[in-house]
């Protein structure tokens, strides 16, 4: 049993099996897959020993490794074929390898890494299995209900693709799984939103791309063409995941706040209301700056009259006002989601890009068509057509996050000389942040580019 | 080599090691030497952005995550724009630069990995980089603020804002109470419209980096730069300072009338307001079972001395309170209840223009307030108030007619005006004592905008605190000081239910609009969101339920809090 808990055995075995399975699903070189997978898993586990904190953390590291592995495959091509191997067409051809790397290799390896991790000590009441299951289940239920009500017609969702009741139970199970895996890692709403998206992306690979066709007896097809046809389901899973992550963090915070943090001995020094007001103010300022940075591109692309149409206008100046107003509003949302979670420029950039990606999905692909009175369309051609807007939203998110973190850093400097904060630790996002940003942004941006 | 330089060199070396990957993947857009230079620069930047040593995988993944934005910034936006083309953000154009995307993510991953490995290797071979000895930190400048009223607390807040997280100063505030009273709403507490603690802000919660000392400054030694502080219960001690801010406010001035001093209620503190409210309720309880008509009349007559803002607001609020209580005391005759405002001048509210003051007087009189104008208070006993033109049988007298700057100011040995306020320079410093600053009611300060002395109001005290903080910052940074300059915005006074007067920038308002203006403006001025929420909640409750007539602490003392 002790050997099973050691840092190397379980990851090496799971990595070997995963490598073999991935190779078996894409070509015949199973032995090489097992050896390579096991070796790489061993190297990855050695590099990460003592660093992975829990199952969710391990899973994210596994998924990030899978993406890196797929991106680096062309490097093993012959020198004269390198240019071709690196091209987008070659990436389309190699697309099954990406899904295989995620489903067969990265996810199981990540879970194995998390399973052998020694979780850090935390304060009593901070975590609990029953709480994770209940809160996750509630969050999955809420996310599924919301999804069924708002977006079920736009894209299919659900691990089994069956009737609504079964989908609901499936969503609750996915939610409970999320609770079990990520409860320990979640420090705030924004971070949970990111975990939820990664979880949704994984379930898209496991469900519509793998389990559902297998269940129907259609055969598993991970080719770019088949996967491209499931792009609507991808957006659906991402939206479900982000709602799940948010709902989980909200319910969990409520639970924690009511049962643990309401204790006068554990109260926050600034008070929830005071911190929220600060976050809203900084978010508004940051959102305005982000909106100003984004505005020239919108003007240049002639998007502002369309934005004006969302509120019944037509002038580009009115569109600009609407755009800036929305930027401020979304900045405030960012502030509430990510306050006290990012205290350096690199993590700020990651969180801002993630928020920009979410805004693109929810705003450009969903809300904006709805405001124009059109049905929203999550299909691949539509997403590919909206790629310029994705770049703009990423720039908006990054600029906004930089301003926001500057405000937070200034506040932190004042706290450094505030005697009330002596001995208090900040909920800084560490560890899971980098693999999360890499997987979510890398996978999220790569898909419409490669498949489109 | 110090740790920072060493990390920079290692970052640049890691960039150089990883550069072939970048040069290879971006060869369509970037010439190889440019790609190498860029890689070196990014390596150095990575070393700067990562302030502490990271684990190898953490460094690899963090750097790889930055690959995507760098690709978007460079290949999708910047390079096409520099070439005079449209950004490459259509699906087709982005597919063309997909190899660069993969290249950037992998280059960044390699950069992060090689940087972490190089750092670990160098540390193993050469040992940790020697940490240079930090230069000795000069002791912080001690700024001591005396007084926990508007002026003192606003000064502390402004200094906190001005110095931010800088450790160059150490702020201490000495206050007789542990909370700041928001005096514009004091009359509403006396009239049982607001809960007492809701208009006070706890200093220890609201001030972020200022050390709060509860006590009374009893002596200021300007030569030795020390202040003696008396605790309410306990020994006195001394606090040293480099700069002292005197925001000691004012005290009631009974103009030598010992009877008034003995029998009148003050109206300056939260305890005074609560004491008045409890006393008024007690008078009604006693009147309810009093058989002697004369005594009942004395119990039901409430005299307010002074027709300034405080007196008028208190008289108006008290009048609403006592007349609103009548239905719950059915044995108390309605016509025996009196609220009398005694004022020496020809009209009340001299700070407002005559038409507005006349409106206030007319409205208050219509609601039941009796005015005794051009009448001076001479004396008071437990059951009567002696005036220059007669007597009023009453067991309640509230004094709002006179204040004087804190008497401690006269012991400083500096020039004071006839009120007893310290004469200051326009910068708020005191003559040759450039480290002594005075503001608020305690200062006789010329306003550079008008050339006249500033009136002792909260509006001026708050503006003075801003200028004082700027000037103190300027002194510490060797910059020029500026004189205090402020054009008053106006004045607001509430005199009863839905009735107020406002004069703002020469514009006059009265009635409901002015009342809404009063509530809106003062609510915005009330410190802290939490207190704002509580006050709004009180106002909403008051809309639907009768005012609270519960007596909240033991009676028997004339002065608030049993002083």
mmCIF file of N, CA and C in Angstrom, chain A residues 44 47-48 51 61 64 68 71-72 75 79 82-83 86-88 91 270 277 297 300-301 345 349 353 384 387-388 391 395 410-411 413-415 417-420 434-435 437-438 441 445-446 449-450 452, chain B residues 21 24 27 49 54-58 60-62 64-66 68-69 71-72 76-77 86-87 89-91 94-95 98-99 101-102 105-106 109 161 164-167 204-211 529:
data_model
loop_
_atom_site.group_PDB
_atom_site.id
_atom_site.type_symbol
_atom_site.label_atom_id
_atom_site.label_comp_id
_atom_site.label_asym_id
_atom_site.label_seq_id
_atom_site.Cartn_x
_atom_site.Cartn_y
_atom_site.Cartn_z
ATOM 1 N N UNK A 44 7.380 13.620 -15.281
ATOM 2 C CA UNK A 44 6.417 14.656 -14.845
ATOM 3 C C UNK A 44 6.152 14.527 -13.345
ATOM 4 N N UNK A 47 9.149 15.727 -11.409
ATOM 5 C CA UNK A 47 9.230 17.194 -11.394
ATOM 6 C C UNK A 47 8.198 17.803 -10.448
ATOM 7 N N UNK A 48 7.093 17.102 -10.310
ATOM 8 C CA UNK A 48 5.996 17.669 -9.515
ATOM 9 C C UNK A 48 5.948 17.130 -8.089
ATOM 10 N N UNK A 51 4.531 18.845 -5.018
ATOM 11 C CA UNK A 51 3.951 20.127 -5.467
ATOM 12 C C UNK A 51 2.447 20.027 -5.682
ATOM 13 N N UNK A 61 -2.696 19.637 -14.011
ATOM 14 C CA UNK A 61 -1.319 19.415 -14.471
ATOM 15 C C UNK A 61 -1.286 18.344 -15.569
ATOM 16 N N UNK A 64 -2.690 19.929 -18.835
ATOM 17 C CA UNK A 64 -1.715 20.847 -19.435
ATOM 18 C C UNK A 64 -0.602 20.066 -20.122
ATOM 19 N N UNK A 68 0.557 20.220 -24.103
ATOM 20 C CA UNK A 68 1.957 20.480 -24.489
ATOM 21 C C UNK A 68 2.515 19.336 -25.340
ATOM 22 N N UNK A 71 1.153 19.622 -28.835
ATOM 23 C CA UNK A 71 1.766 20.739 -29.570
ATOM 24 C C UNK A 71 3.202 20.424 -29.975
ATOM 25 N N UNK A 72 3.886 19.621 -29.138
ATOM 26 C CA UNK A 72 5.304 19.383 -29.418
ATOM 27 C C UNK A 72 5.534 18.204 -30.358
ATOM 28 N N UNK A 75 7.758 18.479 -33.502
ATOM 29 C CA UNK A 75 9.205 18.641 -33.305
ATOM 30 C C UNK A 75 9.961 17.335 -33.547
ATOM 31 N N UNK A 79 13.663 16.940 -40.262
ATOM 32 C CA UNK A 79 13.929 18.373 -40.463
ATOM 33 C C UNK A 79 13.260 18.911 -41.715
ATOM 34 N N UNK A 82 9.550 19.453 -41.401
ATOM 35 C CA UNK A 82 9.116 20.209 -40.213
ATOM 36 C C UNK A 82 8.058 21.253 -40.547
ATOM 37 N N UNK A 83 8.281 21.984 -41.642
ATOM 38 C CA UNK A 83 7.344 23.055 -42.001
ATOM 39 C C UNK A 83 5.953 22.490 -42.229
ATOM 40 N N UNK A 86 4.283 21.280 -38.957
ATOM 41 C CA UNK A 86 3.840 22.341 -38.039
ATOM 42 C C UNK A 86 2.594 23.059 -38.552
ATOM 43 N N UNK A 87 2.204 22.817 -39.758
ATOM 44 C CA UNK A 87 1.122 23.617 -40.351
ATOM 45 C C UNK A 87 -0.223 23.284 -39.711
ATOM 46 N N UNK A 88 -1.159 24.140 -39.979
ATOM 47 C CA UNK A 88 -2.494 23.968 -39.407
ATOM 48 C C UNK A 88 -3.166 22.720 -39.980
ATOM 49 N N UNK A 91 -1.981 19.854 -38.164
ATOM 50 C CA UNK A 91 -2.605 19.835 -36.839
ATOM 51 C C UNK A 91 -4.011 19.257 -36.925
ATOM 52 N N UNK A 270 -11.736 43.351 6.925
ATOM 53 C CA UNK A 270 -12.334 44.496 6.238
ATOM 54 C C UNK A 270 -13.841 44.367 6.112
ATOM 55 N N UNK A 277 -17.224 46.461 -2.266
ATOM 56 C CA UNK A 277 -17.329 47.822 -2.815
ATOM 57 C C UNK A 277 -16.007 48.239 -3.462
ATOM 58 N N UNK A 297 -10.152 48.960 -32.100
ATOM 59 C CA UNK A 297 -10.342 47.788 -32.961
ATOM 60 C C UNK A 297 -11.803 47.663 -33.368
ATOM 61 N N UNK A 300 -12.499 50.275 -35.960
ATOM 62 C CA UNK A 300 -11.870 49.903 -37.231
ATOM 63 C C UNK A 300 -12.654 48.806 -37.945
ATOM 64 N N UNK A 301 -13.183 47.854 -37.190
ATOM 65 C CA UNK A 301 -13.930 46.745 -37.789
ATOM 66 C C UNK A 301 -15.374 47.121 -38.091
ATOM 67 N N UNK A 345 1.574 40.215 -11.810
ATOM 68 C CA UNK A 345 1.189 40.544 -13.184
ATOM 69 C C UNK A 345 0.902 39.297 -14.015
ATOM 70 N N UNK A 349 -2.603 38.511 -15.791
ATOM 71 C CA UNK A 349 -2.736 38.333 -17.237
ATOM 72 C C UNK A 349 -3.551 37.073 -17.541
ATOM 73 N N UNK A 353 -7.164 37.125 -19.422
ATOM 74 C CA UNK A 353 -7.371 36.424 -20.699
ATOM 75 C C UNK A 353 -8.526 35.427 -20.570
ATOM 76 N N UNK A 384 -15.753 30.678 -35.832
ATOM 77 C CA UNK A 384 -14.578 31.045 -36.631
ATOM 78 C C UNK A 384 -14.721 32.460 -37.187
ATOM 79 N N UNK A 387 -13.699 35.190 -34.695
ATOM 80 C CA UNK A 387 -12.345 35.156 -34.127
ATOM 81 C C UNK A 387 -11.722 36.540 -33.913
ATOM 82 N N UNK A 388 -11.926 37.511 -34.841
ATOM 83 C CA UNK A 388 -11.369 38.849 -34.550
ATOM 84 C C UNK A 388 -11.872 39.392 -33.217
ATOM 85 N N UNK A 391 -9.935 37.982 -30.284
ATOM 86 C CA UNK A 391 -8.666 38.682 -30.027
ATOM 87 C C UNK A 391 -8.937 39.975 -29.261
ATOM 88 N N UNK A 395 -7.622 41.026 -25.502
ATOM 89 C CA UNK A 395 -6.881 42.274 -25.228
ATOM 90 C C UNK A 395 -7.593 43.072 -24.134
ATOM 91 N N UNK A 410 -1.684 48.221 -4.895
ATOM 92 C CA UNK A 410 -1.613 49.458 -4.109
ATOM 93 C C UNK A 410 -2.283 49.234 -2.749
ATOM 94 N N UNK A 411 -3.427 48.568 -2.787
ATOM 95 C CA UNK A 411 -4.157 48.267 -1.559
ATOM 96 C C UNK A 411 -3.315 47.358 -0.656
ATOM 97 N N UNK A 413 -0.136 47.241 -0.503
ATOM 98 C CA UNK A 413 0.955 48.007 0.114
ATOM 99 C C UNK A 413 0.464 48.727 1.367
ATOM 100 N N UNK A 414 -0.783 49.227 1.296
ATOM 101 C CA UNK A 414 -1.349 49.878 2.487
ATOM 102 C C UNK A 414 -1.576 48.840 3.577
ATOM 103 N N UNK A 415 -2.053 47.661 3.179
ATOM 104 C CA UNK A 415 -2.275 46.614 4.179
ATOM 105 C C UNK A 415 -0.974 46.206 4.865
ATOM 106 N N UNK A 417 1.271 48.038 5.964
ATOM 107 C CA UNK A 417 1.553 48.883 7.140
ATOM 108 C C UNK A 417 0.322 49.001 8.043
ATOM 109 N N UNK A 418 -0.717 48.214 7.746
ATOM 110 C CA UNK A 418 -1.932 48.227 8.553
ATOM 111 C C UNK A 418 -1.787 47.165 9.640
ATOM 112 N N UNK A 419 -1.754 47.587 10.898
ATOM 113 C CA UNK A 419 -1.510 46.597 11.964
ATOM 114 C C UNK A 419 -2.570 45.506 12.025
ATOM 115 N N UNK A 420 -3.782 45.774 11.494
ATOM 116 C CA UNK A 420 -4.836 44.757 11.566
ATOM 117 C C UNK A 420 -4.510 43.537 10.716
ATOM 118 N N UNK A 434 -1.146 28.250 -13.329
ATOM 119 C CA UNK A 434 -0.466 28.148 -14.616
ATOM 120 C C UNK A 434 -1.025 27.017 -15.483
ATOM 121 N N UNK A 435 -1.166 25.763 -14.974
ATOM 122 C CA UNK A 435 -1.755 24.735 -15.838
ATOM 123 C C UNK A 435 -3.183 25.047 -16.246
ATOM 124 N N UNK A 437 -4.551 28.145 -16.782
ATOM 125 C CA UNK A 437 -4.549 29.131 -17.877
ATOM 126 C C UNK A 437 -4.075 28.466 -19.170
ATOM 127 N N UNK A 438 -3.034 27.633 -19.049
ATOM 128 C CA UNK A 438 -2.464 27.025 -20.255
ATOM 129 C C UNK A 438 -3.478 26.110 -20.933
ATOM 130 N N UNK A 441 -6.943 28.249 -22.032
ATOM 131 C CA UNK A 441 -6.728 29.197 -23.137
ATOM 132 C C UNK A 441 -6.149 28.494 -24.356
ATOM 133 N N UNK A 445 -8.591 28.405 -27.529
ATOM 134 C CA UNK A 445 -8.252 29.219 -28.700
ATOM 135 C C UNK A 445 -7.831 28.322 -29.867
ATOM 136 N N UNK A 446 -7.181 27.212 -29.536
ATOM 137 C CA UNK A 446 -6.698 26.328 -30.602
ATOM 138 C C UNK A 446 -7.868 25.726 -31.396
ATOM 139 N N UNK A 449 -9.432 27.815 -34.215
ATOM 140 C CA UNK A 449 -8.416 28.105 -35.236
ATOM 141 C C UNK A 449 -8.144 26.853 -36.076
ATOM 142 N N UNK A 450 -7.944 25.729 -35.393
ATOM 143 C CA UNK A 450 -7.577 24.498 -36.110
ATOM 144 C C UNK A 450 -8.773 23.889 -36.838
ATOM 145 N N UNK A 452 -11.715 25.381 -37.579
ATOM 146 C CA UNK A 452 -12.574 26.302 -38.331
ATOM 147 C C UNK A 452 -12.301 26.305 -39.835
ATOM 148 N N UNK B 21 14.163 27.590 -30.949
ATOM 149 C CA UNK B 21 12.770 27.188 -31.154
ATOM 150 C C UNK B 21 11.937 28.360 -31.654
ATOM 151 N N UNK B 24 12.952 29.270 -35.194
ATOM 152 C CA UNK B 24 12.459 28.266 -36.144
ATOM 153 C C UNK B 24 10.962 28.453 -36.413
ATOM 154 N N UNK B 27 10.085 31.918 -38.211
ATOM 155 C CA UNK B 27 10.980 32.372 -39.279
ATOM 156 C C UNK B 27 10.228 33.060 -40.414
ATOM 157 N N UNK B 49 9.737 39.220 -13.806
ATOM 158 C CA UNK B 49 8.341 39.028 -13.409
ATOM 159 C C UNK B 49 8.194 37.981 -12.313
ATOM 160 N N UNK B 54 10.924 29.529 -8.662
ATOM 161 C CA UNK B 54 9.793 28.619 -8.796
ATOM 162 C C UNK B 54 10.307 27.219 -9.072
ATOM 163 N N UNK B 55 9.426 26.218 -8.797
ATOM 164 C CA UNK B 55 9.759 24.837 -9.146
ATOM 165 C C UNK B 55 9.799 24.727 -10.669
ATOM 166 N N UNK B 56 10.480 23.681 -11.156
ATOM 167 C CA UNK B 56 10.728 23.579 -12.597
ATOM 168 C C UNK B 56 9.415 23.511 -13.386
ATOM 169 N N UNK B 57 8.493 22.628 -12.960
ATOM 170 C CA UNK B 57 7.238 22.484 -13.709
ATOM 171 C C UNK B 57 6.405 23.755 -13.612
ATOM 172 N N UNK B 58 6.387 24.347 -12.450
ATOM 173 C CA UNK B 58 5.622 25.590 -12.252
ATOM 174 C C UNK B 58 6.145 26.678 -13.189
ATOM 175 N N UNK B 60 7.821 26.204 -15.960
ATOM 176 C CA UNK B 60 7.539 25.788 -17.346
ATOM 177 C C UNK B 60 6.097 26.146 -17.731
ATOM 178 N N UNK B 61 5.138 25.772 -16.866
ATOM 179 C CA UNK B 61 3.733 25.983 -17.208
ATOM 180 C C UNK B 61 3.370 27.465 -17.189
ATOM 181 N N UNK B 62 3.916 28.190 -16.210
ATOM 182 C CA UNK B 62 3.596 29.625 -16.135
ATOM 183 C C UNK B 62 4.102 30.346 -17.374
ATOM 184 N N UNK B 64 4.718 28.932 -20.301
ATOM 185 C CA UNK B 64 3.983 28.438 -21.474
ATOM 186 C C UNK B 64 2.637 29.132 -21.606
ATOM 187 N N UNK B 65 1.982 29.388 -20.449
ATOM 188 C CA UNK B 65 0.674 30.050 -20.491
ATOM 189 C C UNK B 65 0.775 31.446 -21.089
ATOM 190 N N UNK B 66 1.958 32.061 -20.980
ATOM 191 C CA UNK B 66 2.135 33.408 -21.552
ATOM 192 C C UNK B 66 2.379 33.358 -23.062
ATOM 193 N N UNK B 68 0.516 32.146 -25.459
ATOM 194 C CA UNK B 68 -0.657 32.508 -26.271
ATOM 195 C C UNK B 68 -0.833 34.027 -26.405
ATOM 196 N N UNK B 69 -0.840 34.793 -25.289
ATOM 197 C CA UNK B 69 -0.981 36.249 -25.465
ATOM 198 C C UNK B 69 0.174 36.872 -26.247
ATOM 199 N N UNK B 71 1.859 35.451 -28.654
ATOM 200 C CA UNK B 71 1.598 35.135 -30.065
ATOM 201 C C UNK B 71 0.530 36.089 -30.624
ATOM 202 N N UNK B 72 -0.574 36.245 -29.864
ATOM 203 C CA UNK B 72 -1.658 37.102 -30.349
ATOM 204 C C UNK B 72 -1.167 38.542 -30.520
ATOM 205 N N UNK B 76 -0.546 38.273 -34.504
ATOM 206 C CA UNK B 76 -1.906 38.588 -34.961
ATOM 207 C C UNK B 76 -2.091 40.097 -35.086
ATOM 208 N N UNK B 77 -1.518 40.855 -34.152
ATOM 209 C CA UNK B 77 -1.805 42.302 -34.147
ATOM 210 C C UNK B 77 -0.587 43.128 -34.580
ATOM 211 N N UNK B 86 -3.830 44.793 -42.270
ATOM 212 C CA UNK B 86 -4.878 44.527 -41.280
ATOM 213 C C UNK B 86 -4.351 43.493 -40.273
ATOM 214 N N UNK B 87 -4.779 43.540 -39.027
ATOM 215 C CA UNK B 87 -4.401 42.460 -38.107
ATOM 216 C C UNK B 87 -4.877 41.108 -38.656
ATOM 217 N N UNK B 89 -6.589 38.533 -37.815
ATOM 218 C CA UNK B 89 -7.491 37.946 -36.834
ATOM 219 C C UNK B 89 -8.681 37.255 -37.464
ATOM 220 N N UNK B 90 -8.701 37.095 -38.777
ATOM 221 C CA UNK B 90 -9.747 36.256 -39.368
ATOM 222 C C UNK B 90 -9.311 34.802 -39.209
ATOM 223 N N UNK B 91 -10.295 33.907 -39.334
ATOM 224 C CA UNK B 91 -9.994 32.488 -39.132
ATOM 225 C C UNK B 91 -8.915 32.016 -40.103
ATOM 226 N N UNK B 94 -5.528 33.451 -39.176
ATOM 227 C CA UNK B 94 -4.996 32.860 -37.939
ATOM 228 C C UNK B 94 -4.500 31.439 -38.188
ATOM 229 N N UNK B 95 -5.136 30.748 -39.116
ATOM 230 C CA UNK B 95 -4.646 29.403 -39.447
ATOM 231 C C UNK B 95 -3.241 29.480 -40.059
ATOM 232 N N UNK B 98 -0.794 29.618 -37.317
ATOM 233 C CA UNK B 98 -0.911 28.583 -36.278
ATOM 234 C C UNK B 98 0.442 27.984 -35.890
ATOM 235 N N UNK B 99 1.347 27.725 -36.866
ATOM 236 C CA UNK B 99 2.649 27.180 -36.445
ATOM 237 C C UNK B 99 3.354 28.089 -35.442
ATOM 238 N N UNK B 101 1.834 29.912 -33.254
ATOM 239 C CA UNK B 101 1.170 29.733 -31.949
ATOM 240 C C UNK B 101 1.791 28.549 -31.213
ATOM 241 N N UNK B 102 1.871 27.422 -31.900
ATOM 242 C CA UNK B 102 2.483 26.249 -31.262
ATOM 243 C C UNK B 102 3.922 26.564 -30.870
ATOM 244 N N UNK B 105 4.108 28.774 -27.673
ATOM 245 C CA UNK B 105 3.802 28.055 -26.422
ATOM 246 C C UNK B 105 4.978 27.142 -26.051
ATOM 247 N N UNK B 106 5.519 26.454 -27.049
ATOM 248 C CA UNK B 106 6.635 25.550 -26.759
ATOM 249 C C UNK B 106 7.898 26.323 -26.398
ATOM 250 N N UNK B 109 7.500 27.436 -22.917
ATOM 251 C CA UNK B 109 7.655 26.305 -21.996
ATOM 252 C C UNK B 109 9.144 25.979 -21.810
ATOM 253 N N UNK B 161 -4.238 58.439 3.167
ATOM 254 C CA UNK B 161 -4.356 58.454 1.701
ATOM 255 C C UNK B 161 -3.091 59.015 1.066
ATOM 256 N N UNK B 164 -0.184 56.512 1.686
ATOM 257 C CA UNK B 164 -0.436 55.170 1.169
ATOM 258 C C UNK B 164 0.267 54.108 2.000
ATOM 259 N N UNK B 165 1.033 53.262 1.312
ATOM 260 C CA UNK B 165 1.725 52.188 2.013
ATOM 261 C C UNK B 165 3.136 52.559 2.441
ATOM 262 N N UNK B 166 3.488 53.846 2.337
ATOM 263 C CA UNK B 166 4.841 54.265 2.686
ATOM 264 C C UNK B 166 5.095 54.097 4.183
ATOM 265 N N UNK B 167 6.270 53.562 4.509
ATOM 266 C CA UNK B 167 6.600 53.353 5.924
ATOM 267 C C UNK B 167 7.350 54.545 6.497
ATOM 268 N N UNK B 204 -11.111 52.537 15.171
ATOM 269 C CA UNK B 204 -10.194 51.412 14.943
ATOM 270 C C UNK B 204 -10.565 50.608 13.702
ATOM 271 N N UNK B 205 -11.825 50.682 13.287
ATOM 272 C CA UNK B 205 -12.232 49.979 12.069
ATOM 273 C C UNK B 205 -11.977 50.842 10.841
ATOM 274 N N UNK B 206 -12.282 52.119 10.978
ATOM 275 C CA UNK B 206 -12.238 52.983 9.795
ATOM 276 C C UNK B 206 -10.832 53.449 9.436
ATOM 277 N N UNK B 207 -9.984 53.628 10.445
ATOM 278 C CA UNK B 207 -8.615 54.063 10.141
ATOM 279 C C UNK B 207 -7.767 52.822 9.906
ATOM 280 N N UNK B 208 -6.997 52.856 8.850
ATOM 281 C CA UNK B 208 -6.318 51.633 8.435
ATOM 282 C C UNK B 208 -4.955 51.462 9.103
ATOM 283 N N UNK B 209 -4.157 52.495 9.085
ATOM 284 C CA UNK B 209 -2.790 52.326 9.582
ATOM 285 C C UNK B 209 -2.470 53.283 10.720
ATOM 286 N N UNK B 210 -3.489 53.961 11.226
ATOM 287 C CA UNK B 210 -3.272 54.900 12.324
ATOM 288 C C UNK B 210 -3.473 54.183 13.653
ATOM 289 N N UNK B 211 -2.536 54.375 14.551
ATOM 290 C CA UNK B 211 -2.694 53.814 15.895
ATOM 291 C C UNK B 211 -3.624 54.727 16.687
ATOM 292 N N UNK B 529 -19.512 52.637 4.490
ATOM 293 C CA UNK B 529 -20.717 52.090 3.855
ATOM 294 C C UNK B 529 -21.628 51.431 4.882
#
